[in-house]
Amino acid sequence: MADAIPKESPLKAVQIEALVVLKVIKHCSQTFPTVATGSIVGMDVNGLLQITNSFPFPTAENIQESYHDSNTASSAAASAPRLKSNVAYQNEMIKYLREVNVDANNVGWYTSANMGNFVNLAMIENQFFYQREMNESTVALVHDVSRSSQGSLSMRAFRLSPTFMTQYKESKFTTENLQKSGLSYKDILVELPLKIHNSHLLTSYLHQLPSKPRTQDLTIPTSLGALSKDSNLPQAPLYPNLDSLDLSIDPFLEKTCDRLLDSIETHYVELNNHQYYQRQLGREQAKITAWQQKRKGENAARVAAKQTPLPEDEWTRLFKLPVEPSRLEGLLNSRQVEQYARQVDGFSATISSKMFAAKSNLLPGEN
């Protein structure tokens, strides 16, 4: 479900053309597992962002040469939307689209994701660049290739919240500033409801097909085995469904759990770093307090001896307080943990019921 949309948000929903969806899916699938990015164009109509066209960003030569290194290629491709060369390319493409009477308003960018892993610093920097430099009414489309391969299209629209935009502009993610602003990991991204729209010509063509289009919502398949079955074929009464007896865990769920554990481990690393900073700060403050007490005693003795007291602010030159590390990485990691937890919750419903049903056979010693 989409998060609560603040009143300051100029957008209320996103409407994307089916052709744009197919173009984004094709581009992201061709470059998988490398991150794919591109620009989207359209127009804002009374709070409804209509996305009518898209085009991919060109791939740099150094990215193609280092394709064997997935980390290098992915990091370079993730930063493509804010490169000066790609910004110039985007402006030139929009100029050509305007000449052929196509919507030529930049409304954001799109990116691909793997296993729901899209909440990172590169995504935040790209969206901040678009909302601040390009256009306020811009969104980031995230297409999860791995989730879509399970039979259910995964495409979501996000914006940075106004609170996070203000905080990120100041670049002060300290504990004190976060407490004053009340910013938490839930306030980083705002998800907008996404609707796929077909043109009138395409809708007319669909209505002229021999078979009538479905009037009910399609059931999302729960596993890869469900995709091999044709729901249009009639089944005999009490048809044996052997797939329901399969106790194997979905590979997508296994990998998501592994990534969830990695994110939790990263969270503990960030927590240990912050605790180390607090210990260092406590030691330095104790040294400063001891020095100030000693200097006050010396000044009291010098005053009694009718001598000039020594300055008491020399501790700023003698001692250096440690700089608090930024809490931005911790906030992004917490938001990513929430994303993984939602994915696990969506997949574990059917698997958990199977495990409880077969618990007596798997663990005969327990009642």
mmCIF file of C-alpha atoms in Angstrom:
data_model
loop_
_atom_site.group_PDB
_atom_site.id
_atom_site.type_symbol
_atom_site.label_atom_id
_atom_site.label_comp_id
_atom_site.label_asym_id
_atom_site.label_seq_id
_atom_site.Cartn_x
_atom_site.Cartn_y
_atom_site.Cartn_z
ATOM 1 C CA MET A 1 0.000 0.000 0.000
ATOM 2 C CA ALA A 2 1.120 3.524 -0.616
ATOM 3 C CA ASP A 3 2.309 5.554 2.301
ATOM 4 C CA ALA A 4 0.338 8.568 3.466
ATOM 5 C CA ILE A 5 0.827 11.447 1.030
ATOM 6 C CA PRO A 6 1.649 14.750 2.743
ATOM 7 C CA LYS A 7 -0.302 17.861 1.915
ATOM 8 C CA GLU A 8 2.801 19.517 0.485
ATOM 9 C CA SER A 9 3.060 16.896 -2.277
ATOM 10 C CA PRO A 10 1.936 18.361 -5.633
ATOM 11 C CA LEU A 11 1.158 14.888 -6.997
ATOM 12 C CA LYS A 12 -1.610 12.552 -5.933
ATOM 13 C CA ALA A 13 -1.302 9.639 -8.376
ATOM 14 C CA VAL A 14 0.659 8.418 -11.394
ATOM 15 C CA GLN A 15 -0.834 7.173 -14.669
ATOM 16 C CA ILE A 16 1.514 5.380 -17.041
ATOM 17 C CA GLU A 17 0.805 4.231 -20.578
ATOM 18 C CA ALA A 18 1.024 0.502 -21.297
ATOM 19 C CA LEU A 19 3.555 1.132 -24.078
ATOM 20 C CA VAL A 20 5.859 2.866 -21.598
ATOM 21 C CA VAL A 21 5.558 -0.111 -19.251
ATOM 22 C CA LEU A 22 6.615 -2.491 -22.032
ATOM 23 C CA LYS A 23 9.567 -0.279 -22.998
ATOM 24 C CA VAL A 24 10.774 -0.079 -19.388
ATOM 25 C CA ILE A 25 10.401 -3.836 -18.902
ATOM 26 C CA LYS A 26 12.329 -4.574 -22.104
ATOM 27 C CA HIS A 27 15.183 -2.221 -21.229
ATOM 28 C CA CYS A 28 15.509 -3.480 -17.647
ATOM 29 C CA SER A 29 15.373 -7.138 -18.717
ATOM 30 C CA GLN A 30 18.067 -6.679 -21.374
ATOM 31 C CA THR A 31 20.552 -5.094 -18.971
ATOM 32 C CA PHE A 32 19.790 -7.365 -15.984
ATOM 33 C CA PRO A 33 21.564 -7.776 -13.548
ATOM 34 C CA THR A 34 23.180 -4.391 -14.277
ATOM 35 C CA VAL A 35 21.088 -1.413 -13.204
ATOM 36 C CA ALA A 36 19.119 0.155 -16.068
ATOM 37 C CA THR A 37 18.113 3.819 -16.003
ATOM 38 C CA GLY A 38 16.187 6.080 -18.333
ATOM 39 C CA SER A 39 14.088 9.205 -18.578
ATOM 40 C CA ILE A 40 10.300 9.490 -18.629
ATOM 41 C CA VAL A 41 8.245 12.307 -20.118
ATOM 42 C CA GLY A 42 4.630 13.325 -19.768
ATOM 43 C CA MET A 43 2.588 16.029 -18.109
ATOM 44 C CA ASP A 44 0.973 16.898 -14.788
ATOM 45 C CA VAL A 45 -2.811 17.308 -14.971
ATOM 46 C CA ASN A 46 -4.347 18.517 -11.710
ATOM 47 C CA GLY A 47 -2.165 16.352 -9.495
ATOM 48 C CA LEU A 48 -2.294 13.308 -11.837
ATOM 49 C CA LEU A 49 1.101 12.663 -13.405
ATOM 50 C CA GLN A 50 0.569 11.186 -16.872
ATOM 51 C CA ILE A 51 3.627 9.329 -18.227
ATOM 52 C CA THR A 52 3.336 8.996 -21.998
ATOM 53 C CA ASN A 53 6.845 8.152 -23.239
ATOM 54 C CA SER A 54 10.298 7.040 -22.098
ATOM 55 C CA PHE A 55 13.791 6.517 -23.461
ATOM 56 C CA PRO A 56 16.895 4.893 -21.940
ATOM 57 C CA PHE A 57 20.084 6.694 -21.069
ATOM 58 C CA PRO A 58 23.100 5.812 -23.217
ATOM 59 C CA THR A 59 25.594 3.405 -21.742
ATOM 60 C CA ALA A 60 29.109 4.749 -21.366
ATOM 61 C CA GLU A 61 31.990 2.852 -22.912
ATOM 62 C CA ASN A 62 33.797 2.424 -19.605
ATOM 63 C CA ILE A 63 30.711 0.695 -18.219
ATOM 64 C CA GLN A 64 30.710 -1.797 -21.084
ATOM 65 C CA GLU A 65 34.414 -2.505 -20.658
ATOM 66 C CA SER A 66 34.001 -3.181 -16.938
ATOM 67 C CA TYR A 67 30.909 -5.312 -17.387
ATOM 68 C CA HIS A 68 32.705 -8.268 -15.801
ATOM 69 C CA ASP A 69 32.776 -6.307 -12.551
ATOM 70 C CA SER A 70 29.108 -6.150 -11.584
ATOM 71 C CA ASN A 71 29.654 -3.728 -8.705
ATOM 72 C CA THR A 72 31.523 -1.209 -10.863
ATOM 73 C CA ALA A 73 29.023 -1.450 -13.701
ATOM 74 C CA SER A 74 26.011 -1.164 -11.413
ATOM 75 C CA SER A 75 27.374 1.838 -9.519
ATOM 76 C CA ALA A 76 28.259 3.637 -12.754
ATOM 77 C CA ALA A 77 24.862 2.893 -14.304
ATOM 78 C CA ALA A 78 23.015 3.947 -11.138
ATOM 79 C CA SER A 79 24.588 7.416 -11.285
ATOM 80 C CA ALA A 80 23.774 7.865 -14.985
ATOM 81 C CA PRO A 81 20.641 10.052 -14.544
ATOM 82 C CA ARG A 82 22.595 12.945 -13.018
ATOM 83 C CA LEU A 83 25.638 12.872 -15.296
ATOM 84 C CA LYS A 84 26.156 16.060 -17.307
ATOM 85 C CA SER A 85 26.424 14.131 -20.573
ATOM 86 C CA ASN A 86 23.145 12.324 -19.941
ATOM 87 C CA VAL A 87 21.420 15.561 -18.906
ATOM 88 C CA ALA A 88 22.458 17.098 -22.218
ATOM 89 C CA TYR A 89 21.321 13.962 -24.050
ATOM 90 C CA GLN A 90 17.985 14.102 -22.244
ATOM 91 C CA ASN A 91 17.431 17.768 -23.170
ATOM 92 C CA GLU A 92 18.245 17.013 -26.792
ATOM 93 C CA MET A 93 15.824 14.080 -26.900
ATOM 94 C CA ILE A 94 13.074 16.202 -25.358
ATOM 95 C CA LYS A 95 13.693 18.856 -28.021
ATOM 96 C CA TYR A 96 13.250 16.255 -30.762
ATOM 97 C CA LEU A 97 10.075 14.952 -29.121
ATOM 98 C CA ARG A 98 8.688 18.477 -29.045
ATOM 99 C CA GLU A 99 9.285 18.807 -32.782
ATOM 100 C CA VAL A 100 7.109 15.750 -33.510
ATOM 101 C CA ASN A 101 4.329 17.019 -31.233
ATOM 102 C CA VAL A 102 4.903 14.532 -28.376
ATOM 103 C CA ASP A 103 4.709 15.354 -24.680
ATOM 104 C CA ALA A 104 8.105 16.914 -23.988
ATOM 105 C CA ASN A 105 7.970 17.589 -20.271
ATOM 106 C CA ASN A 106 10.453 15.744 -18.126
ATOM 107 C CA VAL A 107 8.548 14.092 -15.273
ATOM 108 C CA GLY A 108 11.249 11.900 -13.748
ATOM 109 C CA TRP A 109 13.324 8.816 -14.405
ATOM 110 C CA TYR A 110 13.130 5.055 -14.056
ATOM 111 C CA THR A 111 15.476 2.424 -12.690
ATOM 112 C CA SER A 112 15.601 -1.324 -12.344
ATOM 113 C CA ALA A 113 15.899 -3.250 -9.096
ATOM 114 C CA ASN A 114 16.858 -6.758 -8.083
ATOM 115 C CA MET A 115 15.046 -8.510 -5.231
ATOM 116 C CA GLY A 116 13.614 -5.203 -4.022
ATOM 117 C CA ASN A 117 17.045 -3.671 -3.429
ATOM 118 C CA PHE A 118 16.571 -0.061 -4.567
ATOM 119 C CA VAL A 119 16.755 2.074 -1.394
ATOM 120 C CA ASN A 120 20.350 3.283 -1.637
ATOM 121 C CA LEU A 121 22.293 6.506 -1.780
ATOM 122 C CA ALA A 122 22.458 6.564 -5.596
ATOM 123 C CA MET A 123 18.662 6.428 -5.883
ATOM 124 C CA ILE A 124 18.277 9.206 -3.299
ATOM 125 C CA GLU A 125 20.830 11.434 -5.032
ATOM 126 C CA ASN A 126 19.172 10.947 -8.428
ATOM 127 C CA GLN A 127 15.691 11.740 -7.171
ATOM 128 C CA PHE A 128 16.953 14.742 -5.177
ATOM 129 C CA PHE A 129 18.638 16.032 -8.337
ATOM 130 C CA TYR A 130 15.407 15.709 -10.327
ATOM 131 C CA GLN A 131 13.119 17.250 -7.711
ATOM 132 C CA ARG A 132 15.464 20.182 -7.116
ATOM 133 C CA GLU A 133 16.984 20.883 -10.544
ATOM 134 C CA MET A 134 14.620 19.480 -13.167
ATOM 135 C CA ASN A 135 11.045 19.715 -11.996
ATOM 136 C CA GLU A 136 9.249 19.584 -8.669
ATOM 137 C CA SER A 137 6.618 17.207 -10.078
ATOM 138 C CA THR A 138 8.981 14.327 -10.825
ATOM 139 C CA VAL A 139 8.856 10.708 -9.727
ATOM 140 C CA ALA A 140 11.168 7.722 -9.729
ATOM 141 C CA LEU A 141 9.764 4.546 -11.306
ATOM 142 C CA VAL A 142 11.237 1.358 -9.846
ATOM 143 C CA HIS A 143 10.830 -1.876 -11.800
ATOM 144 C CA ASP A 144 11.807 -5.022 -9.909
ATOM 145 C CA VAL A 145 12.954 -7.514 -12.546
ATOM 146 C CA SER A 146 13.241 -10.443 -10.136
ATOM 147 C CA ARG A 147 9.774 -9.942 -8.682
ATOM 148 C CA SER A 148 8.236 -9.544 -12.139
ATOM 149 C CA SER A 149 9.807 -12.822 -13.246
ATOM 150 C CA GLN A 150 7.579 -14.554 -10.675
ATOM 151 C CA GLY A 151 4.523 -13.677 -12.756
ATOM 152 C CA SER A 152 3.405 -10.421 -11.120
ATOM 153 C CA LEU A 153 4.419 -7.033 -12.519
ATOM 154 C CA SER A 154 6.322 -4.990 -9.961
ATOM 155 C CA MET A 155 6.466 -1.300 -10.828
ATOM 156 C CA ARG A 156 6.199 1.434 -8.207
ATOM 157 C CA ALA A 157 6.438 5.232 -8.173
ATOM 158 C CA PHE A 158 8.289 7.124 -5.435
ATOM 159 C CA ARG A 159 9.085 10.689 -4.450
ATOM 160 C CA LEU A 160 11.233 12.177 -1.717
ATOM 161 C CA SER A 161 9.189 13.633 1.113
ATOM 162 C CA PRO A 162 9.411 17.427 1.699
ATOM 163 C CA THR A 163 10.867 16.823 5.177
ATOM 164 C CA PHE A 164 13.657 14.666 3.787
ATOM 165 C CA MET A 165 14.300 17.131 0.951
ATOM 166 C CA THR A 166 14.870 19.928 3.469
ATOM 167 C CA GLN A 167 17.105 17.762 5.627
ATOM 168 C CA TYR A 168 19.109 16.433 2.670
ATOM 169 C CA LYS A 169 19.633 19.967 1.341
ATOM 170 C CA GLU A 170 21.268 20.929 4.640
ATOM 171 C CA SER A 171 23.276 17.647 4.737
ATOM 172 C CA LYS A 172 22.993 17.484 8.525
ATOM 173 C CA PHE A 173 21.959 13.984 9.518
ATOM 174 C CA THR A 174 23.082 14.141 13.131
ATOM 175 C CA THR A 175 21.140 12.810 16.087
ATOM 176 C CA GLU A 176 20.270 16.305 17.289
ATOM 177 C CA ASN A 177 18.953 17.447 13.893
ATOM 178 C CA LEU A 178 16.948 14.258 13.406
ATOM 179 C CA GLN A 179 15.323 14.713 16.799
ATOM 180 C CA LYS A 180 14.424 18.331 16.023
ATOM 181 C CA SER A 181 12.937 17.540 12.610
ATOM 182 C CA GLY A 182 11.312 14.267 13.698
ATOM 183 C CA LEU A 183 12.629 12.538 10.556
ATOM 184 C CA SER A 184 12.588 8.745 10.560
ATOM 185 C CA TYR A 185 13.214 6.068 7.941
ATOM 186 C CA LYS A 186 9.491 6.005 7.143
ATOM 187 C CA ASP A 187 9.637 9.655 6.018
ATOM 188 C CA ILE A 188 12.279 9.220 3.315
ATOM 189 C CA LEU A 189 10.150 8.035 0.403
ATOM 190 C CA VAL A 190 6.528 8.698 -0.455
ATOM 191 C CA GLU A 191 4.909 6.050 -2.633
ATOM 192 C CA LEU A 192 2.258 7.200 -5.091
ATOM 193 C CA PRO A 193 -0.530 4.974 -6.420
ATOM 194 C CA LEU A 194 0.299 3.767 -9.934
ATOM 195 C CA LYS A 195 -2.258 3.023 -12.641
ATOM 196 C CA ILE A 196 -1.604 1.572 -16.106
ATOM 197 C CA HIS A 197 -3.600 3.276 -18.875
ATOM 198 C CA ASN A 198 -4.409 2.065 -22.383
ATOM 199 C CA SER A 199 -5.251 4.301 -25.306
ATOM 200 C CA HIS A 200 -8.741 4.272 -26.810
ATOM 201 C CA LEU A 201 -7.491 2.516 -29.946
ATOM 202 C CA LEU A 202 -5.902 -0.255 -27.936
ATOM 203 C CA THR A 203 -9.002 -0.609 -25.781
ATOM 204 C CA SER A 204 -11.151 -0.920 -28.905
ATOM 205 C CA TYR A 205 -8.817 -3.579 -30.260
ATOM 206 C CA LEU A 206 -9.026 -5.564 -27.042
ATOM 207 C CA HIS A 207 -12.810 -5.497 -27.171
ATOM 208 C CA GLN A 208 -12.733 -6.886 -30.728
ATOM 209 C CA LEU A 209 -10.750 -9.980 -29.777
ATOM 210 C CA PRO A 210 -12.612 -13.294 -30.200
ATOM 211 C CA SER A 211 -12.580 -14.102 -26.502
ATOM 212 C CA LYS A 212 -14.156 -11.694 -24.091
ATOM 213 C CA PRO A 213 -11.768 -9.882 -21.762
ATOM 214 C CA ARG A 214 -11.908 -10.813 -18.118
ATOM 215 C CA THR A 215 -14.204 -8.746 -15.942
ATOM 216 C CA GLN A 216 -12.748 -10.010 -12.666
ATOM 217 C CA ASP A 217 -9.334 -9.359 -11.211
ATOM 218 C CA LEU A 218 -6.649 -11.839 -12.194
ATOM 219 C CA THR A 219 -5.244 -14.001 -9.417
ATOM 220 C CA ILE A 220 -1.531 -13.425 -8.857
ATOM 221 C CA PRO A 221 0.364 -16.742 -9.109
ATOM 222 C CA THR A 222 1.949 -17.858 -5.867
ATOM 223 C CA SER A 223 4.822 -19.865 -7.346
ATOM 224 C CA LEU A 224 6.582 -20.705 -10.587
ATOM 225 C CA GLY A 225 4.558 -23.913 -10.871
ATOM 226 C CA ALA A 226 1.338 -21.938 -11.051
ATOM 227 C CA LEU A 227 2.517 -20.222 -14.246
ATOM 228 C CA SER A 228 2.624 -23.519 -16.164
ATOM 229 C CA LYS A 229 -1.081 -24.139 -15.646
ATOM 230 C CA ASP A 230 -3.651 -22.643 -17.992
ATOM 231 C CA SER A 231 -6.519 -21.259 -15.924
ATOM 232 C CA ASN A 232 -8.765 -21.215 -19.017
ATOM 233 C CA LEU A 233 -8.790 -25.021 -19.322
ATOM 234 C CA PRO A 234 -11.671 -26.709 -17.473
ATOM 235 C CA GLN A 235 -10.652 -29.041 -14.680
ATOM 236 C CA ALA A 236 -12.441 -32.149 -13.565
ATOM 237 C CA PRO A 237 -14.238 -32.148 -10.193
ATOM 238 C CA LEU A 238 -11.880 -32.841 -7.324
ATOM 239 C CA TYR A 239 -8.938 -32.491 -9.680
ATOM 240 C CA PRO A 240 -5.758 -33.406 -7.734
ATOM 241 C CA ASN A 241 -3.634 -30.319 -7.234
ATOM 242 C CA LEU A 242 -0.221 -31.773 -6.456
ATOM 243 C CA ASP A 243 1.441 -28.358 -6.473
ATOM 244 C CA SER A 244 -0.305 -27.538 -3.201
ATOM 245 C CA LEU A 245 1.569 -30.427 -1.547
ATOM 246 C CA ASP A 246 4.973 -29.119 -2.566
ATOM 247 C CA LEU A 247 6.867 -28.049 0.566
ATOM 248 C CA SER A 248 9.793 -26.430 -1.251
ATOM 249 C CA ILE A 249 10.343 -22.783 -0.393
ATOM 250 C CA ASP A 250 10.198 -20.267 -3.211
ATOM 251 C CA PRO A 251 13.728 -19.245 -4.322
ATOM 252 C CA PHE A 252 12.661 -15.594 -4.307
ATOM 253 C CA LEU A 253 11.761 -15.885 -0.619
ATOM 254 C CA GLU A 254 15.079 -17.550 0.222
ATOM 255 C CA LYS A 255 17.119 -14.846 -1.469
ATOM 256 C CA THR A 256 14.999 -12.120 0.093
ATOM 257 C CA CYS A 257 15.625 -13.592 3.554
ATOM 258 C CA ASP A 258 19.367 -13.685 2.844
ATOM 259 C CA ARG A 259 19.332 -10.025 1.834
ATOM 260 C CA LEU A 260 17.246 -9.187 4.887
ATOM 261 C CA LEU A 261 19.862 -10.789 7.149
ATOM 262 C CA ASP A 262 22.623 -8.871 5.352
ATOM 263 C CA SER A 263 20.751 -5.600 5.869
ATOM 264 C CA ILE A 264 20.265 -6.361 9.566
ATOM 265 C CA GLU A 265 23.983 -7.080 9.870
ATOM 266 C CA THR A 266 24.727 -3.752 8.184
ATOM 267 C CA HIS A 267 22.391 -2.088 10.670
ATOM 268 C CA TYR A 268 24.390 -3.532 13.562
ATOM 269 C CA VAL A 269 27.629 -2.272 11.985
ATOM 270 C CA GLU A 270 26.178 1.241 11.780
ATOM 271 C CA LEU A 271 24.982 0.947 15.366
ATOM 272 C CA ASN A 272 28.431 -0.133 16.569
ATOM 273 C CA ASN A 273 30.034 2.803 14.752
ATOM 274 C CA HIS A 274 27.670 5.217 16.460
ATOM 275 C CA GLN A 275 28.321 3.634 19.853
ATOM 276 C CA TYR A 276 32.064 3.931 19.238
ATOM 277 C CA TYR A 277 31.569 7.650 18.489
ATOM 278 C CA GLN A 278 29.626 8.075 21.738
ATOM 279 C CA ARG A 279 32.412 6.396 23.735
ATOM 280 C CA GLN A 280 35.034 8.599 22.089
ATOM 281 C CA LEU A 281 32.944 11.688 22.785
ATOM 282 C CA GLY A 282 32.479 10.687 26.429
ATOM 283 C CA ARG A 283 36.224 10.224 26.920
ATOM 284 C CA GLU A 284 37.057 13.579 25.348
ATOM 285 C CA GLN A 285 34.391 15.365 27.393
ATOM 286 C CA ALA A 286 35.773 13.765 30.564
ATOM 287 C CA LYS A 287 39.261 15.032 29.676
ATOM 288 C CA ILE A 288 37.879 18.524 29.029
ATOM 289 C CA THR A 289 36.015 18.547 32.346
ATOM 290 C CA ALA A 290 39.140 17.439 34.230
ATOM 291 C CA TRP A 291 41.230 20.103 32.494
ATOM 292 C CA GLN A 292 38.679 22.824 33.299
ATOM 293 C CA GLN A 293 38.604 21.817 36.977
ATOM 294 C CA LYS A 294 42.386 21.868 37.095
ATOM 295 C CA ARG A 295 42.530 25.286 35.411
ATOM 296 C CA LYS A 296 39.958 26.711 37.861
ATOM 297 C CA GLY A 297 42.109 25.509 40.776
ATOM 298 C CA GLU A 298 45.195 27.087 39.236
ATOM 299 C CA ASN A 299 43.366 30.368 38.674
ATOM 300 C CA ALA A 300 42.096 30.350 42.243
ATOM 301 C CA ALA A 301 45.682 29.932 43.478
ATOM 302 C CA ARG A 302 46.925 32.685 41.143
ATOM 303 C CA VAL A 303 44.184 35.055 42.297
ATOM 304 C CA ALA A 304 45.148 34.359 45.907
ATOM 305 C CA ALA A 305 48.772 35.157 44.973
ATOM 306 C CA LYS A 306 47.577 38.337 43.204
ATOM 307 C CA GLN A 307 48.615 37.052 39.796
ATOM 308 C CA THR A 308 46.804 37.300 36.470
ATOM 309 C CA PRO A 309 44.509 34.263 35.970
ATOM 310 C CA LEU A 310 45.057 32.047 32.967
ATOM 311 C CA PRO A 311 42.403 31.887 30.216
ATOM 312 C CA GLU A 312 39.881 29.079 30.672
ATOM 313 C CA ASP A 313 38.985 28.637 26.993
ATOM 314 C CA GLU A 314 42.270 27.085 25.888
ATOM 315 C CA TRP A 315 40.629 23.641 25.892
ATOM 316 C CA THR A 316 39.236 24.398 22.420
ATOM 317 C CA ARG A 317 42.816 24.432 21.131
ATOM 318 C CA LEU A 318 44.123 21.535 23.194
ATOM 319 C CA PHE A 319 41.245 19.096 22.700
ATOM 320 C CA LYS A 320 39.350 18.114 19.558
ATOM 321 C CA LEU A 321 35.915 16.594 19.830
ATOM 322 C CA PRO A 322 35.171 13.734 17.384
ATOM 323 C CA VAL A 323 32.800 14.457 14.509
ATOM 324 C CA GLU A 324 29.526 12.563 14.638
ATOM 325 C CA PRO A 325 29.105 10.261 11.620
ATOM 326 C CA SER A 326 26.149 10.843 9.339
ATOM 327 C CA ARG A 327 23.028 8.847 10.156
ATOM 328 C CA LEU A 328 21.865 8.853 6.528
ATOM 329 C CA GLU A 329 23.225 5.387 5.768
ATOM 330 C CA GLY A 330 21.458 4.035 8.829
ATOM 331 C CA LEU A 331 18.159 5.602 7.752
ATOM 332 C CA LEU A 332 18.419 4.181 4.236
ATOM 333 C CA ASN A 333 19.350 0.755 5.542
ATOM 334 C CA SER A 334 16.368 0.784 7.928
ATOM 335 C CA ARG A 335 14.068 1.674 5.028
ATOM 336 C CA GLN A 336 15.563 -1.193 3.003
ATOM 337 C CA VAL A 337 15.002 -3.605 5.902
ATOM 338 C CA GLU A 338 11.346 -2.568 5.927
ATOM 339 C CA GLN A 339 11.140 -3.227 2.177
ATOM 340 C CA TYR A 340 12.576 -6.731 2.582
ATOM 341 C CA ALA A 341 10.268 -7.439 5.524
ATOM 342 C CA ARG A 342 7.215 -6.530 3.430
ATOM 343 C CA GLN A 343 8.365 -8.869 0.665
ATOM 344 C CA VAL A 344 8.877 -11.728 3.100
ATOM 345 C CA ASP A 345 5.467 -11.098 4.640
ATOM 346 C CA GLY A 346 3.836 -11.263 1.208
ATOM 347 C CA PHE A 347 5.482 -14.570 0.281
ATOM 348 C CA SER A 348 5.420 -16.395 3.603
ATOM 349 C CA ALA A 349 1.618 -16.681 3.956
ATOM 350 C CA THR A 350 1.168 -19.800 1.813
ATOM 351 C CA ILE A 351 4.478 -21.381 2.802
ATOM 352 C CA SER A 352 3.839 -21.003 6.536
ATOM 353 C CA SER A 353 0.469 -22.750 6.274
ATOM 354 C CA LYS A 354 2.101 -25.698 4.488
ATOM 355 C CA MET A 355 4.814 -25.956 7.130
ATOM 356 C CA PHE A 356 2.320 -25.955 10.001
ATOM 357 C CA ALA A 357 0.242 -28.623 8.232
ATOM 358 C CA ALA A 358 3.274 -30.896 7.762
ATOM 359 C CA LYS A 359 4.883 -30.156 11.130
ATOM 360 C CA SER A 360 3.874 -33.503 12.680
ATOM 361 C CA ASN A 361 5.503 -35.416 9.809
ATOM 362 C CA LEU A 362 8.644 -33.298 9.699
ATOM 363 C CA LEU A 363 9.114 -33.290 13.495
ATOM 364 C CA PRO A 364 7.518 -36.521 14.780
ATOM 365 C CA GLY A 365 9.039 -36.089 18.238
ATOM 366 C CA GLU A 366 7.070 -32.903 18.942
ATOM 367 C CA ASN A 367 3.391 -32.743 19.746
#
